[in-house]
Coordinates of C-alpha atoms in Angstrom, one line a residue:
M1 CA 0.0 0.0 0.0
L2 CA 2.8 2.5 0.9
R3 CA 4.4 1.9 -2.4
L4 CA 1.3 3.3 -4.1
L5 CA 1.7 6.4 -1.9
V6 CA 5.4 7.1 -2.7
P7 CA 4.6 9.4 -5.7
L8 CA 2.4 11.5 -3.4
L9 CA 5.1 11.5 -0.7
L10 CA 7.7 12.7 -3.2
L11 CA 5.3 15.4 -4.4
R12 CA 4.9 16.5 -0.8
L13 CA 8.6 16.7 -0.3
F14 CA 9.1 18.7 -3.5
W15 CA 6.3 21.1 -2.3
R16 CA 7.8 21.5 1.2
S17 CA 11.2 22.0 -0.3
R18 CA 10.0 25.3 -1.9
G19 CA 10.1 26.9 1.6
N20 CA 12.9 24.7 3.1
G21 CA 15.7 23.3 1.0
G22 CA 16.4 20.7 3.6
Y23 CA 13.5 18.7 2.3
R24 CA 14.8 18.7 -1.2
A25 CA 18.1 17.2 -0.1
Q26 CA 16.5 14.1 1.4
I27 CA 14.6 12.7 -1.6
W28 CA 17.1 10.2 -2.9
H29 CA 18.1 8.8 0.4
R30 CA 14.5 8.4 1.4
L31 CA 14.2 6.1 -1.6
G32 CA 17.3 4.2 -0.4
L33 CA 19.4 5.4 -3.4
Y34 CA 22.9 6.2 -2.2
G35 CA 25.1 5.9 -5.3
P36 CA 28.2 3.8 -5.3
H37 CA 29.4 4.6 -1.8
R38 CA 28.8 2.0 0.9
A39 CA 29.1 2.6 4.6
A40 CA 32.0 0.8 6.2
L41 CA 31.2 -2.3 8.2
A42 CA 31.3 -2.0 11.9
R43 CA 31.1 -4.7 14.6
E44 CA 28.5 -2.6 16.4
R45 CA 26.4 -0.1 14.4
V46 CA 23.6 1.1 16.5
W47 CA 20.9 2.7 14.4
V48 CA 18.6 5.3 16.2
H49 CA 15.6 6.7 14.4
A50 CA 14.3 10.0 15.9
V51 CA 11.7 11.7 13.8
S52 CA 12.2 15.4 14.7
V53 CA 13.4 17.8 17.3
G54 CA 11.6 16.5 20.3
E55 CA 12.5 12.9 19.8
T56 CA 16.1 13.8 19.0
L57 CA 16.5 15.9 22.2
A58 CA 15.0 13.1 24.2
I59 CA 17.4 10.4 23.0
I60 CA 20.6 12.4 23.0
P61 CA 21.5 11.7 26.7
L62 CA 21.4 8.0 25.9
I63 CA 23.5 8.5 22.8
E64 CA 26.0 10.5 24.7
R65 CA 26.4 7.8 27.2
L66 CA 26.6 5.1 24.5
L67 CA 29.5 7.0 22.8
A68 CA 31.3 7.4 26.2
E69 CA 30.9 3.8 27.4
R70 CA 31.0 1.9 24.1
P71 CA 33.6 3.9 22.0
E72 CA 34.0 1.0 19.6
A73 CA 30.3 1.3 18.5
R74 CA 29.3 3.3 15.5
V75 CA 26.1 5.2 15.9
L76 CA 23.8 6.1 13.0
I77 CA 21.0 8.5 13.6
T78 CA 18.1 9.0 11.1
S79 CA 15.7 11.8 10.9
T80 CA 12.5 12.7 9.0
T81 CA 12.6 16.5 9.3
P82 CA 15.4 19.1 8.6
T83 CA 14.9 20.5 12.1
G84 CA 15.6 17.1 13.6
A85 CA 18.7 16.7 11.4
E86 CA 19.9 20.1 12.5
Q87 CA 19.7 19.1 16.2
V88 CA 21.8 16.0 15.4
R89 CA 24.4 18.2 13.7
Q90 CA 24.5 20.8 16.6
K91 CA 24.5 18.4 19.5
L92 CA 26.6 15.4 18.2
G93 CA 28.4 16.7 15.1
D94 CA 30.7 14.2 13.4
R95 CA 30.7 11.8 16.4
V96 CA 27.8 10.0 14.8
D97 CA 26.8 9.1 11.3
W98 CA 23.6 10.6 10.0
D99 CA 21.0 10.0 7.3
W100 CA 17.4 10.4 6.3
V101 CA 15.1 7.5 7.2
P102 CA 14.0 5.6 4.1
F103 CA 10.4 5.4 3.1
D104 CA 8.7 2.3 4.5
T105 CA 8.7 0.4 1.2
P106 CA 10.4 -3.0 0.8
G107 CA 12.9 -1.7 -1.8
A108 CA 13.9 1.4 0.1
V109 CA 14.2 -0.5 3.4
K110 CA 16.3 -3.3 1.8
R111 CA 18.7 -0.8 0.3
F112 CA 19.0 1.1 3.5
F113 CA 20.0 -2.0 5.5
A114 CA 22.4 -3.1 2.7
H115 CA 24.0 0.3 2.8
W116 CA 24.3 0.9 6.6
H117 CA 24.5 -2.7 8.0
P118 CA 22.9 -1.9 11.4
T119 CA 23.4 -4.5 14.2
L120 CA 20.7 -3.0 16.5
G121 CA 17.8 -0.7 15.7
V122 CA 16.3 1.8 18.1
L123 CA 13.0 3.5 17.4
V124 CA 12.0 6.5 19.5
E125 CA 8.5 7.2 20.8
T126 CA 5.7 6.2 18.3
E127 CA 7.6 5.0 15.2
I128 CA 6.0 1.8 14.1
W129 CA 7.0 1.0 10.5
P130 CA 6.0 -2.5 9.3
N131 CA 8.7 -3.0 6.6
L132 CA 11.5 -1.6 8.7
V133 CA 10.7 -3.8 11.6
T134 CA 9.9 -6.9 9.5
H135 CA 13.1 -6.6 7.4
A136 CA 15.2 -6.1 10.5
A137 CA 13.7 -9.3 12.0
A138 CA 14.5 -11.2 8.7
R139 CA 18.1 -10.1 9.0
G140 CA 18.3 -11.0 12.7
V141 CA 18.7 -7.3 13.8
P142 CA 16.9 -6.7 17.1
M143 CA 14.6 -3.7 17.1
V144 CA 14.0 -1.8 20.4
L145 CA 11.3 0.9 20.9
L146 CA 12.5 3.4 23.5
N147 CA 10.5 6.1 25.3
A148 CA 7.4 4.6 23.7
R149 CA 4.2 6.5 24.0
L150 CA 0.8 5.8 22.4
S151 CA -2.1 8.2 22.9
K152 CA -5.7 7.0 22.8
R153 CA -6.0 8.7 19.4
S154 CA -3.0 6.9 17.9
A155 CA -4.1 3.6 19.4
R156 CA -7.4 3.9 17.6
G157 CA -5.6 4.6 14.4
Y158 CA -3.3 1.6 14.7
A159 CA -6.2 -0.6 15.7
R160 CA -7.8 0.1 12.3
V161 CA -4.9 -1.5 10.6
A162 CA -4.3 -4.3 13.2
G163 CA -3.4 -6.7 10.4
L164 CA -0.2 -4.7 9.9
T165 CA 0.3 -3.4 13.4
R166 CA 0.0 -6.6 15.4
P167 CA 2.7 -8.7 13.6
T168 CA 5.0 -5.6 13.5
L169 CA 4.8 -5.0 17.2
A170 CA 5.3 -8.7 17.9
Y171 CA 8.7 -8.5 16.3
L172 CA 10.0 -5.9 18.7
S173 CA 12.8 -7.2 21.0
A174 CA 12.1 -4.7 23.8
V175 CA 9.7 -1.8 24.5
A176 CA 10.3 0.8 27.1
A177 CA 7.0 2.6 27.7
Q178 CA 6.7 6.1 29.2
G179 CA 3.7 5.2 31.4
R180 CA 1.3 2.5 32.4
A181 CA -1.4 3.7 30.0
D182 CA 1.1 3.6 27.1
A183 CA 2.1 0.1 28.1
R184 CA -1.5 -1.0 28.3
R185 CA -2.3 0.3 24.8
L186 CA 0.8 -1.2 23.3
R187 CA 0.1 -4.6 24.8
A188 CA -3.5 -4.5 23.4
L189 CA -2.1 -3.8 20.0
G190 CA 0.3 -6.8 20.0
V191 CA 3.5 -6.1 22.0
N192 CA 4.7 -9.2 23.8
P193 CA 4.2 -8.5 27.6
D194 CA 7.5 -10.3 28.2
V195 CA 9.5 -7.6 26.4
L196 CA 7.5 -4.6 27.7
A197 CA 8.6 -2.4 30.7
V198 CA 7.4 0.9 32.1
T199 CA 10.4 3.1 32.4
G200 CA 9.2 6.7 32.5
N201 CA 9.7 9.5 30.0
L202 CA 13.2 10.2 28.7
K203 CA 12.3 13.9 28.4
F204 CA 12.4 14.0 32.2
A205 CA 16.2 13.3 31.9
I206 CA 17.3 16.9 31.6
D207 CA 20.9 17.8 32.1
T208 CA 20.3 20.8 34.3
D209 CA 24.1 21.6 34.6
A210 CA 24.4 21.9 30.9
L211 CA 21.2 24.0 30.7
Q212 CA 22.6 26.3 33.4
Q213 CA 25.8 26.8 31.5
A214 CA 24.0 27.6 28.3
N215 CA 21.6 30.0 30.2
E216 CA 24.6 32.0 31.5
R217 CA 25.7 32.5 28.0
E218 CA 22.3 33.7 26.9
R219 CA 22.0 36.0 29.9
S220 CA 25.2 37.8 29.0
A221 CA 23.4 39.2 26.0
L222 CA 19.8 39.4 27.4
A223 CA 20.2 40.5 31.0
P224 CA 20.9 44.2 30.4
G225 CA 17.5 44.5 28.6
L226 CA 15.5 42.2 31.0
A227 CA 16.6 43.5 34.4
G228 CA 13.5 44.0 36.6
R229 CA 11.0 43.3 33.8
P230 CA 8.3 40.6 33.8
V231 CA 9.3 38.1 31.1
W232 CA 6.9 35.8 29.4
L233 CA 8.0 32.9 27.1
A234 CA 5.5 31.5 24.6
A235 CA 7.3 28.4 23.5
S236 CA 6.8 26.1 20.5
T237 CA 3.8 28.0 19.0
H238 CA 1.9 27.0 15.9
P239 CA -0.2 28.9 13.4
G240 CA -3.3 30.3 15.0
E241 CA -1.6 30.6 18.4
E242 CA 0.6 33.6 17.9
E243 CA -2.4 35.9 17.5
W244 CA -3.8 34.8 20.8
V245 CA -0.4 35.2 22.5
L246 CA 0.0 38.8 21.1
K247 CA -3.5 39.7 22.1
A248 CA -2.7 38.6 25.7
F249 CA 0.6 40.4 25.6
S250 CA -1.1 43.6 24.6
A251 CA -3.3 43.3 27.6
L252 CA -0.3 42.8 29.8
K253 CA 1.5 45.8 28.3
K254 CA -1.4 48.1 29.3
E255 CA -0.7 47.2 33.0
R256 CA 3.0 46.6 32.8
A257 CA 4.6 48.7 30.0
D258 CA 7.9 47.1 30.7
A259 CA 6.7 43.6 30.0
F260 CA 8.8 41.5 27.7
L261 CA 7.8 38.6 25.4
M262 CA 10.0 35.8 24.1
L263 CA 8.1 34.2 21.2
A264 CA 9.5 30.9 19.9
P265 CA 7.6 29.4 16.9
R266 CA 7.9 25.6 16.9
H267 CA 9.3 25.7 13.3
P268 CA 11.8 28.5 12.7
D269 CA 11.0 28.5 9.0
R270 CA 7.7 30.2 10.0
V271 CA 9.5 33.3 11.4
A272 CA 8.8 35.4 8.3
S273 CA 5.0 34.8 8.6
V274 CA 5.1 35.6 12.3
L275 CA 7.0 38.9 11.7
A276 CA 4.3 39.8 9.2
L277 CA 1.5 39.6 11.9
P278 CA -0.1 43.0 12.2
E279 CA -0.4 42.5 16.0
L280 CA 3.4 42.5 16.2
H281 CA 4.0 45.8 14.3
Q282 CA 3.4 48.0 17.4
Y283 CA 6.4 46.6 19.2
Q284 CA 10.2 46.8 19.0
V285 CA 11.2 43.3 17.9
V286 CA 14.6 41.6 17.8
L287 CA 15.6 38.2 16.4
H288 CA 17.6 35.8 18.5
S289 CA 19.9 35.2 15.6
A290 CA 20.8 38.9 15.8
F291 CA 22.8 38.1 18.9
K292 CA 24.8 35.6 16.9
A293 CA 25.4 37.5 13.7
A294 CA 24.4 40.7 12.0
H295 CA 20.8 40.5 10.8
T296 CA 18.5 42.6 8.7
A297 CA 14.7 42.0 8.9
S298 CA 11.5 44.0 8.6
D299 CA 11.2 47.7 9.5
N300 CA 10.1 47.1 13.1
T301 CA 12.8 44.5 13.6
A302 CA 16.0 45.9 15.2
Q303 CA 19.4 45.2 13.5
R304 CA 22.0 44.0 15.8
A305 CA 25.7 43.3 15.2
A306 CA 27.3 40.2 16.6
G307 CA 27.9 40.6 20.4
Q308 CA 25.4 43.3 21.0
V309 CA 22.9 43.0 23.8
L310 CA 19.2 43.5 24.4
C311 CA 18.1 46.9 25.5
D312 CA 15.3 48.1 27.7
K313 CA 13.4 49.6 24.7
D314 CA 13.0 46.1 23.1
D315 CA 9.5 44.5 23.6
V316 CA 9.7 41.1 21.8
L317 CA 12.4 38.6 21.1
I318 CA 11.6 36.1 18.3
V319 CA 13.5 32.9 18.8
D320 CA 14.5 32.0 15.2
T321 CA 17.3 29.7 16.1
L322 CA 17.4 26.0 16.9
G323 CA 18.9 24.5 20.1
H324 CA 18.6 27.5 22.4
L325 CA 15.1 27.3 23.7
G326 CA 16.0 25.3 26.8
A327 CA 18.6 27.9 27.9
L328 CA 16.3 30.8 27.0
T329 CA 13.6 29.3 29.2
G330 CA 15.7 30.1 32.2
C331 CA 15.4 33.8 31.4
A332 CA 11.6 33.7 31.8
D333 CA 9.2 34.2 34.7
L334 CA 6.3 32.3 33.1
V335 CA 6.0 29.9 30.2
F336 CA 3.2 29.1 27.9
V337 CA 3.8 25.8 26.0
G338 CA 2.2 25.9 22.5
G339 CA 0.7 23.3 20.2
S340 CA -2.1 23.3 22.8
L341 CA -4.5 26.2 21.9
V342 CA -4.8 24.4 18.5
P343 CA -5.4 20.6 18.1
H344 CA -1.7 19.7 17.7
G345 CA -1.3 17.7 20.9
G346 CA 0.9 20.0 22.9
H347 CA 4.7 20.0 23.5
N348 CA 7.0 18.9 26.3
P349 CA 6.7 21.2 29.4
L350 CA 9.5 19.6 31.3
E351 CA 12.3 22.1 30.5
A352 CA 10.1 24.8 32.0
A353 CA 9.5 22.5 35.0
A354 CA 13.2 21.9 35.4
W355 CA 13.7 25.7 35.6
R356 CA 11.0 25.7 38.4
L357 CA 8.7 28.0 36.4
P358 CA 4.9 28.2 36.4
I359 CA 3.4 26.8 33.2
L360 CA 0.4 27.7 31.1
T361 CA -1.1 25.3 28.5
G362 CA -4.1 25.0 26.2
G363 CA -6.4 22.0 26.4
H364 CA -5.1 20.2 23.3
V365 CA -2.4 18.1 25.0
F366 CA -3.2 14.6 23.9
N367 CA 0.5 13.8 23.2
F368 CA 1.5 14.6 26.8
S369 CA -1.8 14.1 28.6
G370 CA -0.4 12.3 31.6
I371 CA 2.3 14.9 32.3
Y372 CA -0.1 17.8 32.0
R373 CA -2.7 16.1 34.1
D374 CA -0.1 15.6 36.8
L375 CA 1.2 19.2 36.5
I376 CA -2.3 20.7 36.7
N377 CA -3.4 18.5 39.5
T378 CA -0.4 19.4 41.6
G379 CA -0.9 23.1 41.0
A380 CA 2.2 23.5 38.8
A381 CA 0.4 24.4 35.6
M382 CA -2.9 26.1 34.6
E383 CA -5.1 25.4 31.6
V384 CA -6.2 28.3 29.4
D385 CA -7.9 28.9 26.1
G386 CA -7.5 31.8 23.7
S387 CA -10.2 33.8 25.4
T388 CA -9.0 33.3 29.0
L389 CA -5.3 33.7 28.3
P390 CA -5.2 37.5 28.7
A391 CA -6.8 37.4 32.2
V392 CA -4.7 34.5 33.4
L393 CA -1.5 36.3 32.1
L394 CA -2.5 39.4 34.0
S395 CA -3.0 37.4 37.2
C396 CA 0.5 35.9 36.8
L397 CA 2.5 38.9 35.6
G398 CA 0.2 42.0 35.8
E399 CA 0.3 44.9 38.2
H400 CA -1.6 42.9 40.9
A401 CA 0.1 39.5 40.3
D402 CA 0.5 37.1 43.2
A403 CA 4.2 36.6 43.3
A404 CA 4.0 34.0 46.1
Q405 CA 1.5 31.9 44.1
M406 CA 3.8 32.1 41.0
K407 CA 6.8 31.0 43.1
A408 CA 4.8 28.1 44.6
M409 CA 3.6 26.9 41.2
G410 CA 7.2 26.9 39.9
A411 CA 8.4 25.0 43.0
R412 CA 5.8 22.3 42.4
A413 CA 6.8 22.1 38.8
G414 CA 10.5 21.6 39.8
E415 CA 9.6 19.0 42.3
Y416 CA 7.6 17.0 39.8
Q417 CA 10.4 17.1 37.3
S418 CA 13.2 16.1 39.7
A419 CA 11.1 13.2 41.1
Q420 CA 11.6 11.4 37.8
G421 CA 15.4 11.1 38.1
E422 CA 15.9 7.3 37.3
V423 CA 14.4 7.3 33.8
L424 CA 17.7 7.5 32.1
E425 CA 19.1 4.5 34.0
R426 CA 16.0 2.4 33.3
Q427 CA 16.1 3.0 29.5
W428 CA 19.9 2.6 29.4
A429 CA 19.4 -0.9 30.9
V430 CA 16.9 -1.8 28.1
L431 CA 19.2 -0.5 25.4
T432 CA 22.4 -2.2 26.7
A433 CA 20.6 -5.6 27.1
H434 CA 20.4 -5.7 23.3
L435 CA 23.8 -4.4 22.3
P436 CA 26.0 -7.0 20.5

């Protein structure tokens, strides 16, 4: 069936490449066409597939440990999106091999395995591809699913194609589920209970020391313009959310003229469309990339030479760079996590929790429902919608904000995140049990 869809998938890649050349570069390798070059054989080649940014950031602590403790192993990471690929480049550089994941067709998968010769495959979160898993089993390559999550919505979708899903899941050598509900759904779809363990969410495994060091670098450029100001971070926003965020920020500005907004679209290639929003034109806007290199943008966007700092006349920082959001989060007083005012499923709130910050979220959080339920129930987060966001924002950062309540919310968020400390060890044990 997927072979019939390949022309449509190629057309979609060509279409997306018009706005992002990264998609154009992947077409041949997604077909499993590599030219005459063949990757060198390795006694251990651990192949890790992480779709995009979130999955890549989650698995990097395990990869770092693998590189340190098994230096003889070669690690191959595959991605589906250019943003995921960029994270691999930034975080791991030439210490790993990297490629695009092939389309899940028999021919592309066969050529991928013949080219890279993996001895162990690791899938991250919800990647269940029948041809990849079946071909690995035929070659005697164990496949492990780490940090596995399966929402009710996804489970219903997989259940509709149970004839493909059930035998695919039965081939998995090990599954490390994020939570009991995920494990229950995976077991119902065909995962062997003997290979299934509940290990927690790798996204809890945050290197706070590294975050602190990165935050200190960010503060050197931002602190002069942020001193004494209420700072709101709207993180990982999607189309349809920035308008609500800017409406709420406008209400805050009426009470606190010194309020500052850090706005981080989930996909940096959307920055031009965000800058074009009429609601933004009343503010002095700077781009995060302007602190890294000279930058020219729209009329209301300040130009900054490398090394310059934020000033107290700036109103909004647009985060148009990858890999800096975790460090920038530590500069905020309050965080709204996007993908939640629109039905995208939400994004990971745990970096905000690690910084001991109060969290706002919309109601569309089906990808992280357990985490948000816990955070809301413990008083670490509040749910909003577009219409209530301005009032809630004023209660948190406005002229009559309750600073003690904000501090208590942040403390509860930090306690929740730190209580999950053994996740990395548990998933490391699952991984190493299947290394050659």
